[in-house]
């Protein structure tokens, strides 16, 4: 699960932690739980194949299943604390024919499926891909005793969590060990939580990563820091309101809101249809299935007359992320053939940052609902984050190609790995890569547009002008290359490269992805 908006009170990391952990009274106290006491005896041979202790490939995760309850632990080389995931077996759901069992907490759910006696597959609702867990004989010894919570121990837990899981130190040119060694010199027994918070924030700021976050825990976790690519500035609430008014000024007739106002369906001149997606989730109360139903309602309205639609404009310029699976669901309405959207990997060796889990291909499959396979323009900005970016990446394999207009996306793709540091702190960080066909990623600079057009510019908003939307309309009505004079994204060479990618899309990923990534790395105006 991903963060949904930089401007809201908490990142998805904090929101999920709040939902999954009724309270965080103290790490040491939590480790006296029933799960910790019973787990060492959870070995092979139990009648229930899920019962036991399991270690995940990647994610620094150890899980215990006992008595119908799932409990997790965050593990590093030198520490173990109870994790934020706790869930109970769904009493309203029978086991599947393959032995799969659904676990729930509030409106979050996951399914564990046994694969033989010693392996489990974990699929989390709303996420794409799976985690693989392997049976171990007992909880690691570190997990059976209270974790120290003095300032140095908490700092070391923070530093080690990043050292063992964060994938992008080399790409960002950061010597994490050196930075942490310097910061550690100022920490001692008298260091207060407020002082420790500032140390953590100082280190997180060096990463310039919108998938890093820090939460303080009082009665509930509350966010105190959210990362961001350094060269980007979020629009104000007033500017976002003007942005929506500027869009409405180009629509023909009133827009149709869905999903608590996060989905907007409208009509543009010349037979064009418009969909704005301001988040991938929070559409309705309840489980992920309720989010899907509400999204389908919006898509059915959007595609009510696919034969009479000349083109689609999809707008994710103000989208802070959410569920990758919902993005794939939109993509499934825009194709009549399956193709690979991206391949997902996670760091899988604490001592070796080059080792990753086996790549999982994530596929866009045509939906049973109404489809549109004609021309599509996608509007992006630096506020297009996380699931908005994996959605953008998923559309790169579509044929005919989707024309991207606006600015580079934010440059964060991984699910957020939530780590418990102490009774006072939770931290969120990325540990995954979403790979292009060439094995590269867009993490850091983000996905570049084909046509680079200003977004959220105050001078435009003041007069309700939306040049990116105007450009999309011209592109979809045949004036693509003249839409953005002087924009290097509109060069014939770039257009030809993407056309070559379309020819190769049947293989899975857009062959242009790797070239686009190289172009993005060379675009210094949008780099962190």
Short mmCIF file of C-alpha atoms in Angstrom, two decimals, residues 87-409:
data_model
loop_
_atom_site.label_atom_id
_atom_site.label_comp_id
_atom_site.label_asym_id
_atom_site.label_seq_id
_atom_site.Cartn_x
_atom_site.Cartn_y
_atom_site.Cartn_z
CA UNK A 87 -4.67 -9.76 11.75
CA UNK A 88 -7.23 -12.43 12.63
CA UNK A 89 -8.61 -15.19 10.49
CA UNK A 90 -11.74 -14.03 8.65
CA UNK A 91 -14.62 -15.85 10.33
CA UNK A 92 -16.88 -15.07 7.36
CA UNK A 93 -14.61 -16.62 4.74
CA UNK A 94 -14.08 -20.35 4.28
CA UNK A 95 -10.63 -21.67 3.32
CA UNK A 96 -10.10 -21.98 -0.40
CA UNK A 97 -9.66 -25.33 -2.17
CA UNK A 98 -5.91 -24.65 -2.24
CA UNK A 99 -5.86 -24.16 1.56
CA UNK A 100 -5.78 -20.36 1.33
CA UNK A 101 -7.01 -18.45 4.38
CA UNK A 102 -8.05 -14.80 4.56
CA UNK A 103 -6.91 -12.64 7.48
CA UNK A 104 -8.44 -9.26 8.28
CA UNK A 105 -8.01 -6.25 10.51
CA UNK A 106 -10.54 -3.45 10.17
CA UNK A 107 -10.84 -2.94 6.38
CA UNK A 108 -7.41 -4.35 5.47
CA UNK A 109 -7.03 -7.97 4.39
CA UNK A 110 -4.49 -10.47 3.11
CA UNK A 111 -4.59 -14.10 2.06
CA UNK A 112 -2.04 -16.76 2.98
CA UNK A 113 -1.80 -19.79 0.71
CA UNK A 114 0.33 -22.85 1.58
CA UNK A 115 2.67 -24.22 -1.06
CA UNK A 116 3.70 -27.56 0.37
CA UNK A 117 4.72 -27.87 4.01
CA UNK A 118 7.36 -25.17 4.14
CA UNK A 119 6.26 -22.24 1.99
CA UNK A 120 3.50 -19.63 2.11
CA UNK A 121 2.36 -17.07 -0.44
CA UNK A 122 1.12 -13.77 0.98
CA UNK A 123 -1.19 -11.68 -1.21
CA UNK A 124 -2.36 -8.36 0.21
CA UNK A 125 -5.63 -6.96 -1.10
CA UNK A 126 -5.07 -3.74 -3.02
CA UNK A 127 -1.41 -4.52 -3.74
CA UNK A 128 0.11 -6.20 -6.76
CA UNK A 129 2.47 -9.16 -6.60
CA UNK A 130 3.01 -11.48 -3.66
CA UNK A 131 5.47 -12.18 -0.87
CA UNK A 132 7.01 -15.62 -0.34
CA UNK A 133 7.54 -16.89 3.23
CA UNK A 134 9.57 -19.93 4.27
CA UNK A 135 9.04 -21.96 7.41
CA UNK A 136 11.65 -21.68 10.15
CA UNK A 137 11.83 -23.77 13.31
CA UNK A 138 11.33 -20.98 15.83
CA UNK A 139 11.34 -17.26 16.37
CA UNK A 140 14.83 -15.76 16.16
CA UNK A 141 16.28 -15.42 19.64
CA UNK A 142 16.19 -11.62 19.36
CA UNK A 143 12.41 -11.76 19.06
CA UNK A 144 11.93 -13.64 22.33
CA UNK A 145 13.25 -10.91 24.64
CA UNK A 146 12.41 -7.23 25.06
CA UNK A 147 14.15 -4.90 22.65
CA UNK A 148 16.18 -2.08 24.22
CA UNK A 149 14.66 1.37 23.69
CA UNK A 150 17.47 3.67 24.79
CA UNK A 151 18.24 6.43 22.25
CA UNK A 152 21.29 4.72 20.75
CA UNK A 153 19.45 1.41 20.29
CA UNK A 154 16.52 3.15 18.61
CA UNK A 155 18.87 5.09 16.34
CA UNK A 156 20.74 1.92 15.38
CA UNK A 157 17.42 0.24 14.57
CA UNK A 158 16.56 3.15 12.28
CA UNK A 159 19.95 3.15 10.58
CA UNK A 160 20.00 -0.61 10.11
CA UNK A 161 16.45 -0.74 8.76
CA UNK A 162 17.50 1.55 5.91
CA UNK A 163 20.91 -0.08 5.41
CA UNK A 164 19.27 -3.50 4.92
CA UNK A 165 16.24 -2.47 2.87
CA UNK A 166 16.63 0.84 1.01
CA UNK A 167 17.45 0.25 -2.68
CA UNK A 168 18.67 3.64 -3.89
CA UNK A 169 21.77 4.72 -1.95
CA UNK A 170 24.08 4.11 -4.91
CA UNK A 171 21.77 5.88 -7.38
CA UNK A 172 21.60 8.91 -5.08
CA UNK A 173 25.33 8.87 -4.29
CA UNK A 174 24.76 8.54 -0.54
CA UNK A 175 27.20 6.84 1.82
CA UNK A 176 24.61 5.82 4.41
CA UNK A 177 27.09 4.25 6.81
CA UNK A 178 29.17 7.45 6.92
CA UNK A 179 26.12 9.71 7.32
CA UNK A 180 24.78 7.56 10.17
CA UNK A 181 28.15 7.37 11.89
CA UNK A 182 28.31 11.16 11.95
CA UNK A 183 24.78 11.51 13.25
CA UNK A 184 25.32 8.84 15.91
CA UNK A 185 28.09 10.84 17.56
CA UNK A 186 25.57 13.34 18.89
CA UNK A 187 23.29 10.75 20.53
CA UNK A 188 23.58 9.67 24.15
CA UNK A 189 21.49 8.41 27.07
CA UNK A 190 20.06 11.91 27.65
CA UNK A 191 18.90 12.40 24.04
CA UNK A 192 15.18 13.20 24.09
CA UNK A 193 12.60 11.87 21.61
CA UNK A 194 12.31 15.38 20.13
CA UNK A 195 16.05 15.51 19.58
CA UNK A 196 16.07 12.01 18.11
CA UNK A 197 13.26 13.04 15.78
CA UNK A 198 15.39 15.86 14.41
CA UNK A 199 18.31 13.48 13.85
CA UNK A 200 16.05 11.11 11.92
CA UNK A 201 14.60 13.93 9.83
CA UNK A 202 18.07 15.23 9.03
CA UNK A 203 19.03 11.84 7.61
CA UNK A 204 15.75 11.37 5.75
CA UNK A 205 16.08 14.77 4.11
CA UNK A 206 19.32 13.63 2.46
CA UNK A 207 17.38 10.94 0.60
CA UNK A 208 14.90 13.34 -1.03
CA UNK A 209 12.47 10.44 -1.32
CA UNK A 210 8.68 10.87 -1.16
CA UNK A 211 8.30 7.30 0.10
CA UNK A 212 10.17 8.04 3.29
CA UNK A 213 8.18 9.19 6.31
CA UNK A 214 8.42 9.41 10.08
CA UNK A 215 5.60 9.11 12.61
CA UNK A 216 5.51 9.84 16.31
CA UNK A 217 3.34 7.58 18.44
CA UNK A 218 1.22 9.05 21.20
CA UNK A 219 -2.21 7.50 21.46
CA UNK A 220 -2.04 6.94 17.69
CA UNK A 221 0.73 7.42 15.14
CA UNK A 222 0.83 10.87 13.53
CA UNK A 223 3.13 11.92 10.75
CA UNK A 224 5.92 14.38 11.52
CA UNK A 225 7.93 14.12 8.29
CA UNK A 226 7.21 13.21 4.67
CA UNK A 227 9.98 13.16 2.10
CA UNK A 228 9.88 14.80 -1.30
CA UNK A 229 12.04 15.20 -4.39
CA UNK A 230 14.01 18.38 -3.63
CA UNK A 231 13.26 20.21 -6.88
CA UNK A 232 9.48 19.99 -6.48
CA UNK A 233 7.10 22.27 -4.60
CA UNK A 234 3.53 21.16 -3.88
CA UNK A 235 0.66 23.38 -4.96
CA UNK A 236 -1.35 25.04 -2.23
CA UNK A 237 -4.92 24.06 -1.48
CA UNK A 238 -6.05 27.28 -3.16
CA UNK A 239 -4.04 26.43 -6.28
CA UNK A 240 -5.53 22.94 -6.39
CA UNK A 241 -9.00 24.44 -6.18
CA UNK A 242 -8.19 26.79 -9.07
CA UNK A 243 -6.78 23.84 -11.00
CA UNK A 244 -10.09 22.02 -10.70
CA UNK A 245 -11.92 25.15 -11.84
CA UNK A 246 -9.59 25.44 -14.84
CA UNK A 247 -10.40 21.87 -15.82
CA UNK A 248 -14.14 22.47 -15.40
CA UNK A 249 -13.88 25.49 -17.71
CA UNK A 250 -12.98 23.18 -20.59
CA UNK A 251 -15.60 20.52 -19.90
CA UNK A 252 -18.87 20.37 -21.78
CA UNK A 253 -21.55 20.31 -19.09
CA UNK A 254 -21.16 19.40 -15.42
CA UNK A 255 -18.74 16.71 -14.32
CA UNK A 256 -19.84 13.50 -12.57
CA UNK A 257 -18.12 12.90 -9.22
CA UNK A 258 -17.49 9.40 -7.88
CA UNK A 259 -15.48 7.89 -5.06
CA UNK A 260 -15.83 10.63 -2.45
CA UNK A 261 -14.86 13.19 -5.08
CA UNK A 262 -11.57 11.47 -5.93
CA UNK A 263 -12.88 10.36 -9.33
CA UNK A 264 -14.26 12.87 -11.83
CA UNK A 265 -15.82 11.94 -15.18
CA UNK A 266 -16.55 14.61 -17.78
CA UNK A 267 -16.96 15.35 -21.45
CA UNK A 268 -14.72 17.55 -23.59
CA UNK A 269 -15.47 18.99 -27.03
CA UNK A 270 -14.98 16.91 -30.19
CA UNK A 271 -16.20 13.64 -28.67
CA UNK A 272 -13.39 13.47 -26.10
CA UNK A 273 -13.98 12.07 -22.60
CA UNK A 274 -12.16 13.09 -19.42
CA UNK A 275 -11.27 11.14 -16.26
CA UNK A 276 -9.48 12.73 -13.32
CA UNK A 277 -8.16 10.36 -10.68
CA UNK A 278 -7.04 12.22 -7.55
CA UNK A 279 -6.19 9.06 -5.60
CA UNK A 280 -6.23 5.29 -5.91
CA UNK A 281 -8.33 4.46 -2.88
CA UNK A 282 -10.62 5.90 -0.21
CA UNK A 283 -13.51 5.73 -2.66
CA UNK A 284 -15.88 4.02 -0.26
CA UNK A 285 -15.86 2.52 3.25
CA UNK A 286 -15.02 -1.14 3.55
CA UNK A 287 -12.61 -3.62 2.03
CA UNK A 288 -10.78 -3.36 -1.26
CA UNK A 289 -13.73 -4.90 -3.10
CA UNK A 290 -15.76 -1.78 -2.27
CA UNK A 291 -13.07 0.42 -3.82
CA UNK A 292 -13.23 -1.69 -6.97
CA UNK A 293 -17.01 -1.37 -7.21
CA UNK A 294 -16.89 2.41 -6.98
CA UNK A 295 -14.08 2.65 -9.52
CA UNK A 296 -16.06 0.44 -11.90
CA UNK A 297 -19.05 2.76 -11.52
CA UNK A 298 -16.88 5.67 -12.66
CA UNK A 299 -15.36 3.69 -15.54
CA UNK A 300 -18.77 2.52 -16.71
CA UNK A 301 -19.88 6.17 -16.84
CA UNK A 302 -16.68 7.16 -18.65
CA UNK A 303 -17.06 4.42 -21.26
CA UNK A 304 -20.84 4.45 -21.59
CA UNK A 305 -20.44 5.08 -25.35
CA UNK A 306 -17.01 3.78 -26.38
CA UNK A 307 -17.93 3.79 -30.09
CA UNK A 308 -18.88 7.46 -29.87
CA UNK A 309 -15.71 8.43 -27.98
CA UNK A 310 -12.91 9.86 -30.11
CA UNK A 311 -10.29 9.90 -27.35
CA UNK A 312 -9.69 9.87 -23.61
CA UNK A 313 -7.85 12.29 -21.37
CA UNK A 314 -6.81 10.72 -18.05
CA UNK A 315 -5.56 13.21 -15.47
CA UNK A 316 -3.38 12.12 -12.52
CA UNK A 317 -1.69 15.48 -11.94
CA UNK A 318 -3.01 15.75 -8.37
CA UNK A 319 -2.83 12.05 -7.51
CA UNK A 320 -0.81 11.12 -4.41
CA UNK A 321 -1.12 7.35 -4.90
CA UNK A 322 -2.87 4.46 -3.16
CA UNK A 323 -3.50 1.00 -4.56
CA UNK A 324 -1.50 -0.20 -7.56
CA UNK A 325 -4.22 -2.73 -8.28
CA UNK A 326 -6.77 0.03 -8.92
CA UNK A 327 -4.45 1.58 -11.49
CA UNK A 328 -4.19 -1.77 -13.25
CA UNK A 329 -7.98 -1.97 -13.24
CA UNK A 330 -8.20 1.26 -15.23
CA UNK A 331 -5.51 0.01 -17.61
CA UNK A 332 -7.52 -3.19 -18.11
CA UNK A 333 -10.33 -1.09 -19.65
CA UNK A 334 -7.92 0.39 -22.21
CA UNK A 335 -6.65 -2.76 -23.90
CA UNK A 336 -7.98 -5.83 -25.69
CA UNK A 337 -4.86 -7.93 -25.10
CA UNK A 338 -2.78 -8.82 -22.04
CA UNK A 339 0.66 -7.31 -21.58
CA UNK A 340 3.21 -6.97 -18.79
CA UNK A 341 2.97 -3.64 -17.00
CA UNK A 342 6.24 -3.94 -15.05
CA UNK A 343 8.27 -6.41 -13.02
CA UNK A 344 8.45 -6.05 -9.26
CA UNK A 345 11.44 -6.94 -7.04
CA UNK A 346 12.43 -6.30 -3.42
CA UNK A 347 15.81 -6.14 -1.71
CA UNK A 348 16.58 -9.61 -0.43
CA UNK A 349 20.00 -9.62 1.24
CA UNK A 350 20.70 -7.27 4.17
CA UNK A 351 24.43 -7.36 3.47
CA UNK A 352 24.29 -7.04 -0.33
CA UNK A 353 22.30 -4.17 -1.88
CA UNK A 354 22.56 -5.78 -5.34
CA UNK A 355 20.52 -8.85 -4.38
CA UNK A 356 16.78 -8.84 -5.05
CA UNK A 357 13.87 -11.24 -5.02
CA UNK A 358 12.95 -13.00 -8.23
CA UNK A 359 11.18 -10.52 -10.57
CA UNK A 360 7.40 -10.85 -10.56
CA UNK A 361 5.77 -9.83 -13.85
CA UNK A 362 2.62 -7.81 -13.19
CA UNK A 363 0.18 -8.16 -16.08
CA UNK A 364 -2.57 -5.94 -17.42
CA UNK A 365 -5.43 -8.21 -18.51
CA UNK A 366 -8.43 -7.00 -20.52
CA UNK A 367 -11.46 -6.38 -18.33
CA UNK A 368 -14.83 -7.99 -18.89
CA UNK A 369 -16.33 -4.49 -18.82
CA UNK A 370 -16.54 -1.99 -21.66
CA UNK A 371 -13.24 -1.18 -23.31
CA UNK A 372 -11.70 1.74 -25.13
CA UNK A 373 -8.73 0.98 -27.38
CA UNK A 374 -8.51 4.34 -29.15
CA UNK A 375 -6.18 7.29 -28.49
CA UNK A 376 -5.41 8.23 -24.88
CA UNK A 377 -3.52 11.17 -23.38
CA UNK A 378 -2.25 11.04 -19.80
CA UNK A 379 -1.63 14.24 -17.81
CA UNK A 380 1.12 14.02 -15.16
CA UNK A 381 3.01 16.27 -12.77
CA UNK A 382 5.41 16.04 -9.85
CA UNK A 383 2.28 15.53 -7.70
CA UNK A 384 1.68 12.26 -9.58
CA UNK A 385 3.14 9.91 -6.99
CA UNK A 386 3.47 6.25 -6.15
CA UNK A 387 0.46 4.33 -7.48
CA UNK A 388 -0.14 7.20 -9.92
CA UNK A 389 3.35 6.44 -11.23
CA UNK A 390 2.93 2.68 -11.41
CA UNK A 391 -0.30 3.40 -13.31
CA UNK A 392 1.66 5.66 -15.67
CA UNK A 393 4.27 2.92 -16.10
CA UNK A 394 1.55 0.34 -16.73
CA UNK A 395 0.22 2.42 -19.63
CA UNK A 396 3.63 2.51 -21.32
CA UNK A 397 3.10 -1.02 -22.65
CA UNK A 398 -0.28 -0.20 -24.18
CA UNK A 399 -0.74 -0.15 -27.93
CA UNK A 400 -1.59 2.30 -29.37
CA UNK A 401 0.69 4.27 -27.14
CA UNK A 402 -0.54 6.67 -24.49
CA UNK A 403 0.83 10.20 -24.96
CA UNK A 404 2.15 11.64 -21.69
CA UNK A 405 1.74 15.39 -21.24
CA UNK A 406 2.84 17.66 -18.40
CA UNK A 407 5.84 17.16 -16.12
CA UNK A 408 7.93 14.34 -14.71
CA UNK A 409 6.17 12.28 -12.07
#
